[in-house]
Tab-separated table of N, CA and C in Angstrom:
chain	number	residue	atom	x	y	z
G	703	UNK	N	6.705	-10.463	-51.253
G	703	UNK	CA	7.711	-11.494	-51.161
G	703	UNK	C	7.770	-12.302	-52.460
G	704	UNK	N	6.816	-12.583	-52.985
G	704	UNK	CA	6.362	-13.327	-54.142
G	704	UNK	C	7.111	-12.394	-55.377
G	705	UNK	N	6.894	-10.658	-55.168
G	705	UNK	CA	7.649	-10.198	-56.226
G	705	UNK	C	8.947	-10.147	-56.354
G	706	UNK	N	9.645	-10.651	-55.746
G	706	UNK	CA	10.920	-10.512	-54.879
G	706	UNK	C	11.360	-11.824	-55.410
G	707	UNK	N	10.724	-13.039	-55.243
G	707	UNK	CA	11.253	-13.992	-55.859
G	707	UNK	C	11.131	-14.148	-57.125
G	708	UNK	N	10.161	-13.725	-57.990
G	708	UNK	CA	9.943	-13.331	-59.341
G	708	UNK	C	11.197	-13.259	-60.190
G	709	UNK	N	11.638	-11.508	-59.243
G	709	UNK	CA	12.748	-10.426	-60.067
G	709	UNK	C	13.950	-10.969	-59.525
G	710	UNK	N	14.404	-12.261	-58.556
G	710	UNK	CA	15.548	-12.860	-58.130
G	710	UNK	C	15.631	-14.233	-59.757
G	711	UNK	N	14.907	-14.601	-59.691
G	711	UNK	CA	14.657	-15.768	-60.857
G	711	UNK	C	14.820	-15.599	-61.811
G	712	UNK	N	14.002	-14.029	-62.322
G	712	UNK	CA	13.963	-13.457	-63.736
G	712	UNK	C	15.827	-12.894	-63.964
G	713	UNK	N	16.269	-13.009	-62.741
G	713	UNK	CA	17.550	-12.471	-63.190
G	713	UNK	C	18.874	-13.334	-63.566
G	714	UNK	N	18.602	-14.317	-63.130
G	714	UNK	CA	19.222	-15.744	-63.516
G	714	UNK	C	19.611	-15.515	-65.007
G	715	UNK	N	18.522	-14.873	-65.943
G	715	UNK	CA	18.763	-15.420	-67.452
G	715	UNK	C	19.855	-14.420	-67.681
G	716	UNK	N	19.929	-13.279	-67.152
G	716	UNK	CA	20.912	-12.558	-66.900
G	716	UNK	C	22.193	-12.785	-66.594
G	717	UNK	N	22.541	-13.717	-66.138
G	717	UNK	CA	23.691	-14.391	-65.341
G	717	UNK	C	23.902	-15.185	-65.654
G	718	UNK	N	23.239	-16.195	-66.355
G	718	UNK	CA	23.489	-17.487	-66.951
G	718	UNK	C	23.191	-17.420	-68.145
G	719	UNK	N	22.620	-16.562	-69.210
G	719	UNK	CA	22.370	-16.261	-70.038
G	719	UNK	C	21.533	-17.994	-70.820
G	720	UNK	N	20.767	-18.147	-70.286
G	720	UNK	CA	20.195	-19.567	-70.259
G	720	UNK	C	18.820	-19.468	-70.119
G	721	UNK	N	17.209	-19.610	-70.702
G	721	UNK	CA	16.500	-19.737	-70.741
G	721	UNK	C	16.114	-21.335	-69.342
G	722	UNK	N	17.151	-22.420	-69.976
G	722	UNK	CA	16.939	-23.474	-68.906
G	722	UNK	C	16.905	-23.120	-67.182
G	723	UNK	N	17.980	-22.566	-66.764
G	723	UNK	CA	18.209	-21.925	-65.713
G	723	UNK	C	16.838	-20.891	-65.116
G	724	UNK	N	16.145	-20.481	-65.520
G	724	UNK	CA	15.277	-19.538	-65.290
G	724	UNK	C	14.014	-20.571	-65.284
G	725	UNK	N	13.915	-21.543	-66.638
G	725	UNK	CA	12.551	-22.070	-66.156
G	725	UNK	C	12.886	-22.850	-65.052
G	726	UNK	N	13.780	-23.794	-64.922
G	726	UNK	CA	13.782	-24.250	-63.562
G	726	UNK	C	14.037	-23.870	-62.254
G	727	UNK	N	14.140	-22.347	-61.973
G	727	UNK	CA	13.834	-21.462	-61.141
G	727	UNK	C	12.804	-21.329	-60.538
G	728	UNK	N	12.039	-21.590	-61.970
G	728	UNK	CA	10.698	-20.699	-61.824
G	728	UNK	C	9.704	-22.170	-61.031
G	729	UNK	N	10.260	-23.432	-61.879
G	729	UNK	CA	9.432	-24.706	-61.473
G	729	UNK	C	9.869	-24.796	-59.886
G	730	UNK	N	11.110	-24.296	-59.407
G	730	UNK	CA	11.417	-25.165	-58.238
G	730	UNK	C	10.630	-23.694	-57.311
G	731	UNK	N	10.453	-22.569	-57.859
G	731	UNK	CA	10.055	-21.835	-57.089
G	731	UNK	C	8.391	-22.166	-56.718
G	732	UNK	N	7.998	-22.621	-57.667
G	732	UNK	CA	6.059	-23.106	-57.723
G	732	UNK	C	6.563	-24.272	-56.771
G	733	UNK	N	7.083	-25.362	-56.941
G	733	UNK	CA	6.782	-26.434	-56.394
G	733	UNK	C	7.391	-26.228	-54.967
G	734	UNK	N	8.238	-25.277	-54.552
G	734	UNK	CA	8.508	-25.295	-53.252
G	734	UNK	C	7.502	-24.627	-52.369
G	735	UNK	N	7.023	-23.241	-53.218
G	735	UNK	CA	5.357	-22.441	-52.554
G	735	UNK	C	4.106	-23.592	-52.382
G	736	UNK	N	4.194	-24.337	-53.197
G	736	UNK	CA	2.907	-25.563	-53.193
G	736	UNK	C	3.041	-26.416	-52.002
G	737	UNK	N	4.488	-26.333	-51.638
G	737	UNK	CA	4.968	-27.488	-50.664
G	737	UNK	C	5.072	-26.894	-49.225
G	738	UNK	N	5.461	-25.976	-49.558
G	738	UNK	CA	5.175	-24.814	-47.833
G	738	UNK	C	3.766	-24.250	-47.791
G	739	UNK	N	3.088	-24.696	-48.448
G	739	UNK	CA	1.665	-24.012	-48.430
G	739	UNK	C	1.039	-25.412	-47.818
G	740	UNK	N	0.953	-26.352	-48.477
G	740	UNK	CA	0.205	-27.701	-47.521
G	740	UNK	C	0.894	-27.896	-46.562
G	741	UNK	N	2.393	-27.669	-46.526
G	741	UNK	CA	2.795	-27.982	-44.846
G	741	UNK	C	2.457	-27.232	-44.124
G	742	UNK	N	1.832	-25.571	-44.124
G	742	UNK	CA	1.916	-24.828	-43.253
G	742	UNK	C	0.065	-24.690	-43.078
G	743	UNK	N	-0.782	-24.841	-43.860
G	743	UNK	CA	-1.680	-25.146	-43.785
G	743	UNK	C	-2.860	-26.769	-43.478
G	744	UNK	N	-2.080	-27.423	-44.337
G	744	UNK	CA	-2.523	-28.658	-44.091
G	744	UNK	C	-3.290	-29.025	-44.565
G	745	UNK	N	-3.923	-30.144	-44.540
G	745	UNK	CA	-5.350	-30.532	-45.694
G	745	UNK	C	-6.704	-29.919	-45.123
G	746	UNK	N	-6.514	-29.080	-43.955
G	746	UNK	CA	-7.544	-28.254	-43.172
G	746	UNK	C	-8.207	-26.795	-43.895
G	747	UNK	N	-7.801	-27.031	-45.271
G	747	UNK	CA	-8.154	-25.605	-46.242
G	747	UNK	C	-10.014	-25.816	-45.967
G	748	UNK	N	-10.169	-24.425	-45.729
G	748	UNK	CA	-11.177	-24.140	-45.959
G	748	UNK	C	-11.609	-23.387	-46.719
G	749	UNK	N	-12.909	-22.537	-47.123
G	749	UNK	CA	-13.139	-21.267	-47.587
G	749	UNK	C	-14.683	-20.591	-47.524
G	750	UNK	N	-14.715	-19.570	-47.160
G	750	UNK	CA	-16.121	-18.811	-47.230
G	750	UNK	C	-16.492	-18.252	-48.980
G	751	UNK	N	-17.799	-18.581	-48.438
G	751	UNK	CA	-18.314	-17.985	-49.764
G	751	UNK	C	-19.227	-17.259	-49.489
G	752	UNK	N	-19.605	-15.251	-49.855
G	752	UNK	CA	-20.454	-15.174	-49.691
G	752	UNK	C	-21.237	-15.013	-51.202
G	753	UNK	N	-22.459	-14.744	-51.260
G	753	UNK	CA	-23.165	-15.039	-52.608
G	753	UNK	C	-24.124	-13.669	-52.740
G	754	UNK	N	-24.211	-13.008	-53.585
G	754	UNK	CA	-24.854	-11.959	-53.875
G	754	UNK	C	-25.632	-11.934	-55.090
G	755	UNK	N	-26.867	-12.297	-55.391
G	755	UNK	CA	-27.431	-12.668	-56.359
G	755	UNK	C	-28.627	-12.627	-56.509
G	756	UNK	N	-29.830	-12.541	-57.132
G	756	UNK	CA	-30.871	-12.258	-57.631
G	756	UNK	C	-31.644	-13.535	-57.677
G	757	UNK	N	-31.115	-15.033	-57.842
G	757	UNK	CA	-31.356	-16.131	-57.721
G	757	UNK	C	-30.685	-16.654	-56.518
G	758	UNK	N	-30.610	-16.073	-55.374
G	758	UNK	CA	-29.863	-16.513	-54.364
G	758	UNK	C	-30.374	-17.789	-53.758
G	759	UNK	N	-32.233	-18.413	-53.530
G	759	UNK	CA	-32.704	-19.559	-53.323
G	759	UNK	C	-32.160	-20.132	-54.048
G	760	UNK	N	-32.299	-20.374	-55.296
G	760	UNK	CA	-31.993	-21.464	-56.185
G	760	UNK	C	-30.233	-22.192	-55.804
G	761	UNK	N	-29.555	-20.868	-55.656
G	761	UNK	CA	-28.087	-20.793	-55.726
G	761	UNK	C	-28.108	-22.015	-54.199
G	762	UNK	N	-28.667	-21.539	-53.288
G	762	UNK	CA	-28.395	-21.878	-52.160
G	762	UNK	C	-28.910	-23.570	-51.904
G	763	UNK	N	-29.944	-23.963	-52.525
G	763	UNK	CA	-30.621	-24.967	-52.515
G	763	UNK	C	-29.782	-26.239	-53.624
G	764	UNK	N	-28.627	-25.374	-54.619
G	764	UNK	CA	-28.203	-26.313	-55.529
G	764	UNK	C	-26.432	-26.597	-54.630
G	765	UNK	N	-26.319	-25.813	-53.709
G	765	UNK	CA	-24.793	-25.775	-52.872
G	765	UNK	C	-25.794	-26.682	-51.756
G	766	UNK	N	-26.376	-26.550	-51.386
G	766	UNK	CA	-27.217	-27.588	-49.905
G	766	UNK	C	-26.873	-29.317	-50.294
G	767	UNK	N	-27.987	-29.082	-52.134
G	767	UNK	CA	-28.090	-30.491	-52.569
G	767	UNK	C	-27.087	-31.056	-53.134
G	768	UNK	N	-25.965	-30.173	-54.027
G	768	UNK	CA	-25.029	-31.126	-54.939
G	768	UNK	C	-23.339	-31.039	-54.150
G	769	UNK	N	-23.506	-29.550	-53.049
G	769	UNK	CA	-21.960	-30.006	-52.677
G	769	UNK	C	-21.865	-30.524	-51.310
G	770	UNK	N	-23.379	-30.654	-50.865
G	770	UNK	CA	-23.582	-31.141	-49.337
G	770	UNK	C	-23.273	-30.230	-48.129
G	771	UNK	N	-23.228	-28.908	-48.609
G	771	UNK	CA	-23.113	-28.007	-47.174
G	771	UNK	C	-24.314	-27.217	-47.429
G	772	UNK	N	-25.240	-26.840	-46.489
G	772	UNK	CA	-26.145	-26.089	-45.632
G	772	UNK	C	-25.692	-24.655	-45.886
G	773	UNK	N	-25.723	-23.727	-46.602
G	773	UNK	CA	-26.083	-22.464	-46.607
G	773	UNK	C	-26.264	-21.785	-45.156
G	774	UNK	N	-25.958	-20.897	-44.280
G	774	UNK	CA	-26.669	-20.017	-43.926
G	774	UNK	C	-26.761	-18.490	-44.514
G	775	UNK	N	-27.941	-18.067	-44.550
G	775	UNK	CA	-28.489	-16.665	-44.838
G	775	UNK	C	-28.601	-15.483	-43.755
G	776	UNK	N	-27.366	-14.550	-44.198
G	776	UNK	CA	-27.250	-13.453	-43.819
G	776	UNK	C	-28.062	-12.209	-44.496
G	777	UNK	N	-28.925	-11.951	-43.229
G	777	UNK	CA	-29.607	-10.509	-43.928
G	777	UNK	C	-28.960	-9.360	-43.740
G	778	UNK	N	-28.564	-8.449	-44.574
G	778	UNK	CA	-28.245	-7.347	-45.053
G	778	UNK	C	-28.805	-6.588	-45.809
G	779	UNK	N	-28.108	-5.294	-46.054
G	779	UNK	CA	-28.626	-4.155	-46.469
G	779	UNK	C	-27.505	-3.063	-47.521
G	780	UNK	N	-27.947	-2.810	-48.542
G	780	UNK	CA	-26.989	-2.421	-49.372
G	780	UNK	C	-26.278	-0.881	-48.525
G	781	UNK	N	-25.402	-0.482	-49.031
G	781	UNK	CA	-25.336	1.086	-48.535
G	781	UNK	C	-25.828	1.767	-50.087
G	782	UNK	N	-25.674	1.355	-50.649
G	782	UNK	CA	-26.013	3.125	-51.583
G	782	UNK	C	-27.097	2.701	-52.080
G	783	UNK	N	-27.892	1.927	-52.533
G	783	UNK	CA	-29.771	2.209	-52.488
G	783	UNK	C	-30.324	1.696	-51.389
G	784	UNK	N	-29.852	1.457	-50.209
G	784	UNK	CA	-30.291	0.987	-48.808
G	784	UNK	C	-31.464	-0.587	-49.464
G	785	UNK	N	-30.950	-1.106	-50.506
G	785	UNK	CA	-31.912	-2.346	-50.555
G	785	UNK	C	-31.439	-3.393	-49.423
G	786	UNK	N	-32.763	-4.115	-49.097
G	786	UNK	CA	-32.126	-5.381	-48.069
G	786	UNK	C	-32.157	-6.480	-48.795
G	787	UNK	N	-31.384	-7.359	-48.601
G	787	UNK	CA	-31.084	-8.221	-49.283
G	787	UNK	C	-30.952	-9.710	-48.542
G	788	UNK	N	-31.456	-10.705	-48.708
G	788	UNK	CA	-30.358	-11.999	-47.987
G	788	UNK	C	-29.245	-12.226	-48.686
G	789	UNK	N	-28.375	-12.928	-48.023
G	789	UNK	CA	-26.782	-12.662	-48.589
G	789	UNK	C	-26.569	-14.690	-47.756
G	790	UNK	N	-26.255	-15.479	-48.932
G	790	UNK	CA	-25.976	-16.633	-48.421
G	790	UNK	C	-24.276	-16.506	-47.991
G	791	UNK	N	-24.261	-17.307	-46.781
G	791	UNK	CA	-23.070	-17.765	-46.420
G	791	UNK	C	-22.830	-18.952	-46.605
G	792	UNK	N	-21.354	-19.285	-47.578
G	792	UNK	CA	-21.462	-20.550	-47.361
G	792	UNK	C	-19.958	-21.563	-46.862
G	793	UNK	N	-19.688	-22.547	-45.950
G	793	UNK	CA	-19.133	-22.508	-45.627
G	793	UNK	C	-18.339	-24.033	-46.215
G	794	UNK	N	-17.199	-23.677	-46.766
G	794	UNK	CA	-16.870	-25.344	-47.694
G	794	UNK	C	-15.534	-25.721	-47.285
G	795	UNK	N	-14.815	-26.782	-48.119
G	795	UNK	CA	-13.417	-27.344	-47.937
G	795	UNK	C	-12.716	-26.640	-49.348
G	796	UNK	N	-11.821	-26.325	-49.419
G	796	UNK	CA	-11.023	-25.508	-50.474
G	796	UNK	C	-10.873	-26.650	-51.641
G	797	UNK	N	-10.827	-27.549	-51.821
G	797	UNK	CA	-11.255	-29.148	-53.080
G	797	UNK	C	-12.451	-28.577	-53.470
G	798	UNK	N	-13.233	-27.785	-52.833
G	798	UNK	CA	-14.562	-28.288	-53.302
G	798	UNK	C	-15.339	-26.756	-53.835
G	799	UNK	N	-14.311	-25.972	-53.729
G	799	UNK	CA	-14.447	-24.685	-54.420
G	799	UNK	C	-14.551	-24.385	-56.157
G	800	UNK	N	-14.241	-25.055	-56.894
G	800	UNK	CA	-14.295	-25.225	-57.990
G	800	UNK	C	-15.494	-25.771	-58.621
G	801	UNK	N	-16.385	-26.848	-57.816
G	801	UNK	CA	-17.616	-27.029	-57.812
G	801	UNK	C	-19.055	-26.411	-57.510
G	802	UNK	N	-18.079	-25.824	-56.443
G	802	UNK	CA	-19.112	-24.398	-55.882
G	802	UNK	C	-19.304	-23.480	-56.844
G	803	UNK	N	-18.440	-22.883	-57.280
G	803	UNK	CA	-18.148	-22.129	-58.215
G	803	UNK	C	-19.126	-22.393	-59.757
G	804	UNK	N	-18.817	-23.654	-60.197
G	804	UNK	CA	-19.581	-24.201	-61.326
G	804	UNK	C	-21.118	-24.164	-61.032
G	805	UNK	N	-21.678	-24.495	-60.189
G	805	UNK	CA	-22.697	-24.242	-59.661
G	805	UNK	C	-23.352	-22.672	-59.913
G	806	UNK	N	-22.605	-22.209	-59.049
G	806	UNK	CA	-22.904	-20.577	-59.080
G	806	UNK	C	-22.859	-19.702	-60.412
G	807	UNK	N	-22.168	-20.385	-61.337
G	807	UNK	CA	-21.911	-20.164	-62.657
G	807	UNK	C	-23.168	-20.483	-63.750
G	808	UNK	N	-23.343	-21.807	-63.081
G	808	UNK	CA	-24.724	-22.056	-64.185
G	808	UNK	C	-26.159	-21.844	-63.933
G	809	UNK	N	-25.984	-21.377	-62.515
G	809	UNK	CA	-27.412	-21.246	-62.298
G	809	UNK	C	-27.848	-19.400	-62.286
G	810	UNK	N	-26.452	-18.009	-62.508
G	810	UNK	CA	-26.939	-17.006	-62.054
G	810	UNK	C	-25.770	-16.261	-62.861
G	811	UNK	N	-25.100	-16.175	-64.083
G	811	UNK	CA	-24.173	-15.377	-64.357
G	811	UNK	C	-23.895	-14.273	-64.015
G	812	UNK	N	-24.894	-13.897	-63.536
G	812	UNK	CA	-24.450	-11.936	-63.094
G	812	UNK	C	-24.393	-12.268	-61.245
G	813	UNK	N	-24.104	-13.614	-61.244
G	813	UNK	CA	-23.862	-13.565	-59.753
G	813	UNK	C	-22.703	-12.804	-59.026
G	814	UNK	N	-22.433	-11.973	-58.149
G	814	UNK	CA	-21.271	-11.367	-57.654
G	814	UNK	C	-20.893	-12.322	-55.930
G	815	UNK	N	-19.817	-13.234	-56.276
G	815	UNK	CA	-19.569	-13.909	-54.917
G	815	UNK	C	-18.057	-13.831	-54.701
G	816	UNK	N	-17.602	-13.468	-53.732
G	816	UNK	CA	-16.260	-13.739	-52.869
G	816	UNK	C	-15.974	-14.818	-52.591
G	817	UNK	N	-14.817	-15.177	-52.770
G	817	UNK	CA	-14.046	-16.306	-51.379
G	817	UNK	C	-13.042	-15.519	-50.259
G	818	UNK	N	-13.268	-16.443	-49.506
G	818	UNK	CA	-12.204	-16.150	-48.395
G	818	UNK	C	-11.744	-17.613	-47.951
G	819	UNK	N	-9.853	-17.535	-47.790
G	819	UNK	CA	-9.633	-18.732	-47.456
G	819	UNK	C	-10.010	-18.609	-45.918
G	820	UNK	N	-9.787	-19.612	-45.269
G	820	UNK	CA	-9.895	-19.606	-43.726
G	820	UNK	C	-8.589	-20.453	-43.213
G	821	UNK	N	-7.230	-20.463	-44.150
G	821	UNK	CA	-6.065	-21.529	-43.989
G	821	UNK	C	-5.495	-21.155	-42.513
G	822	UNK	N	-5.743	-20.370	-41.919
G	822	UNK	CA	-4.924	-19.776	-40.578
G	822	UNK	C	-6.266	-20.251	-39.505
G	823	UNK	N	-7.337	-19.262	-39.804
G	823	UNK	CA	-8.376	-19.903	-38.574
G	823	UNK	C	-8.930	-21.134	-38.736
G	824	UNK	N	-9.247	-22.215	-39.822
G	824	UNK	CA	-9.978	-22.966	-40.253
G	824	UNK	C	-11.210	-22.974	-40.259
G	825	UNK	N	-11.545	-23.832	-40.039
G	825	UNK	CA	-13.607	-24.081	-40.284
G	825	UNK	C	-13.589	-25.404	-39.368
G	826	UNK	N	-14.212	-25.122	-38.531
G	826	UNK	CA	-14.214	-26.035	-36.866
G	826	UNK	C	-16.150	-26.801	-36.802
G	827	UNK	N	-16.185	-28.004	-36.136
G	827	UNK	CA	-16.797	-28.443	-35.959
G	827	UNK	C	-17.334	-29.543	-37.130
G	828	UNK	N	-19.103	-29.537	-37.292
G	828	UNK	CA	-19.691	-30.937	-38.102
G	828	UNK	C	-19.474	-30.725	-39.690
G	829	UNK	N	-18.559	-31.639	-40.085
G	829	UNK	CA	-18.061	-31.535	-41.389
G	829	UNK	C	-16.677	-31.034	-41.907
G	830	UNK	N	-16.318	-30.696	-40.631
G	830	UNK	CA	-14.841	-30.101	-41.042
G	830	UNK	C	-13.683	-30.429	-39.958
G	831	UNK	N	-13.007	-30.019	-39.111
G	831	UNK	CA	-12.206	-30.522	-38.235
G	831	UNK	C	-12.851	-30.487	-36.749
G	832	UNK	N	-12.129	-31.199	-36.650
G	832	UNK	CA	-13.105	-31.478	-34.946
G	832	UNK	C	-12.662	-30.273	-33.882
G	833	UNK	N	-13.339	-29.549	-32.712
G	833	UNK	CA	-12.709	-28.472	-31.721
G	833	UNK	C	-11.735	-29.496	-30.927
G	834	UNK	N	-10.905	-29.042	-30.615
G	834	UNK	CA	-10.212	-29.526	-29.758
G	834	UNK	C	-9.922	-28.891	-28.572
G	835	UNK	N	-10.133	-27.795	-28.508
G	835	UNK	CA	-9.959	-27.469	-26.961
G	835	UNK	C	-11.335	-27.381	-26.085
């Protein structure tokens, strides 16, 4: 859908033969996705992190102390050298991903970690939105 509005925008300069016309395409197209994205989500962004790393204590003990969420540790097991591994889970507010991140950055460079948003299911209970049903 996103490419779709792209190659509708990019074609403007075509038609209007106007550079102006196209960037403000392009601005009203960002600022309207930014604006249907917090309305349809809400300030309820969450995100998973899992953490795969060689310094995974350290990692986990500096996300506990400096971004204030609790780690839990998932044990696993690789598939192709069958190593086991703990694998931190961690569970945050989407603001606070960029910090996480910095973290994970300075304490383990060859760290390999995912996000996942959680904008549809959220992140329920102490620290994040309350259950309601």
């Amino acid at each position: 859908m996103l490419f779709l509005d792209i190659v509708i925008v990019s074609c403007s300069w075509f038609v209007f033969r106007g550079i102006e016309t196209t960037v403000i395409g392009y601005l009203t197209m960002l600022t309207s996705m930014t604006f249907l994205d917090y309305t349809t989500n809400g300030v309820r962004q969450s995100a998973r992190y899992f953490i795969t790393s060689e310094r995974r204590e350290e990692t986990a003990q500096a996300v506990c102390c400096e971004v204030n969420r609790g780690p839990t540790v998932l044990k696993g097991q690789g598939w192709r050298g069958k190593e086991r591994r703990e694998v931190p889970l961690i569970m945050a507010r989407k603001r606070e991903s960029r910090l996480t991140y910095r973290l994970i950055k300075r304490i383990d460079l060859a760290t390999r970690s995912s996000e996942h948003g959680l904008a549809q299911e959220g992140a329920l209970g102490e620290g994040f939105d309350v259950i309601k049903r």
